[in-house]
């Protein structure tokens, strides 16, 4: 018990020393930026309880609003001007000299504040005006529900990812670059021209490349068709590759991620507003690991041979490619390197399309966000592979109607070209219900797009934090509501551990299809609300180490467990942690110590916000709570 008192006294001393919350500005300020923030007070906030605003005459209301705003000045570090009331206990505040994100972060740490978010300018239309978003092609050849996969989930389409909800919270940021490691991208497609960076072509082999040279600076897609003669030529490079028209695979993937929205043309990309970096690593009959690995390295800004450095390093790598087999050392090493600082890139990869077999490489590599494909109804789509290495699931496209000539109902509408061999100059198209896009290749860019939206909101997230965010906010898999069509009364089974035989549609479990069905809106909301607390927590941990070395001595091991961000000090067997992920207001924000002199149960020593005192009032007593 003595330790409890002592610890508390010590903890309170943190406050009296006047730790200043010096959060980094999110963007370099050139000249006096203007901040607009919506701040919501807690139900028991003294400043709000004093007088209900709606019951006062107009002039008094303005005075009262300004008094409430001014009560937050010490935490803001700048004088605040009251704006409009927004909700029952929320209002706009404005300030000059800092940006909205910085002000929101500071205000969110005030004990009276429930939340504080930047008051951002939005487009008038929450639903984009792209004609194919809502209904698909007018001639009836498209999915009847347009880009169904980006809408809010519904009873009929529970796997839809609710990008619409995410777009009301954040816009894709042009500073977030998503690399598409694929067959190249057609940069002149009207829905891609504004988003596509130059990129690079890393296909070394002349036959595979199909563009007359080896590696070159033109990452556009020359086509990857295979003729009957090539497929049958035993001595040729494409023997038994499979006869096919050009796939425009990279262009399709790029559209799902970044197709321009609200341009009145075509479709809307999941993370429209971000930039697409085409990294060409596939050509005729696929591509080699050596080019893919070099492409991954080049995409994040690592040096590759004598290639010019990438001027636009990517934070998200989309790999809608793979092959069966265990993750090998070459992939492990490369992925470790690109996920580590300063690159901090997240790799999103497709499970594979071999009909319910074990997820392949690179989706099964440690750290990678492997993606299973779902039907509209939330069950695993027949073609998708699965396994315990998978992180999350997203719509992969499915048809329901399987009779020849009948329209496919739930394909993943995206950008493509009419050309069957080379690209047709005036041949830009969007896929539809007869020229369909389905596969885990197209579930993957939906996840990559959601990752890019989350990073647009919180670019400081590590790849691990980003994956945790996507997983924590995923919706649970349904275990009923699917069928095998009117002609097949067989009930849909639960998915089983892949055993070498095919498994078609099945109900997912978290053991085999990842944490759940990805939810873009929930992920962005979570990232927006929780991370400022984590930033503040890490500053508290730094401060405690510097000021209380006798309690927290020597080198520490950082980690996260349950709701805690913590540091562990092996030399004293002591933990210092801050609860940042609980939904309970009692423990969210709480600072705890454990181990060493503090005993074996977590000891609550106060709220994080109690330890954060603005510089201007550094010697003030801590707030009574
Ligand atoms: Ca080339
Ligand atoms: Ca080229
Ligand atoms: Ca568009």
PDB file of C-alpha atoms in Angstrom, residues 4 35 81 128 259 300 313 328 337 372 430 454 476 488 511 544 550:
ATOM      1  CA  UNK A   4       0.456   2.879  -4.015  1.00  0.00           C
ATOM      2  CA  UNK A  35      -7.675  26.124 -37.559  1.00  0.00           C
ATOM      3  CA  UNK A  81     -12.912  32.051 -31.063  1.00  0.00           C
ATOM      4  CA  UNK A 128     -20.108  10.682 -55.871  1.00  0.00           C
ATOM      5  CA  UNK A 259     -10.248   6.067 -60.040  1.00  0.00           C
ATOM      6  CA  UNK A 300       9.184   2.344 -51.228  1.00  0.00           C
ATOM      7  CA  UNK A 313       7.778   6.449 -52.356  1.00  0.00           C
ATOM      8  CA  UNK A 328      10.497 -17.821 -48.571  1.00  0.00           C
ATOM      9  CA  UNK A 337      12.865  -4.101 -44.810  1.00  0.00           C
ATOM     10  CA  UNK A 372      -9.701 -13.470 -48.789  1.00  0.00           C
ATOM     11  CA  UNK A 430     -15.273   0.030 -67.496  1.00  0.00           C
ATOM     12  CA  UNK A 454      -6.776   5.318 -43.045  1.00  0.00           C
ATOM     13  CA  UNK A 476     -18.076 -10.298 -38.081  1.00  0.00           C
ATOM     14  CA  UNK A 488     -28.706 -26.788 -55.511  1.00  0.00           C
ATOM     15  CA  UNK A 511      -9.326 -18.767 -38.100  1.00  0.00           C
ATOM     16  CA  UNK A 544       8.301   9.414 -17.317  1.00  0.00           C
ATOM     17  CA  UNK A 550      14.561   5.369 -10.614  1.00  0.00           C
TER      18      UNK A 550
END
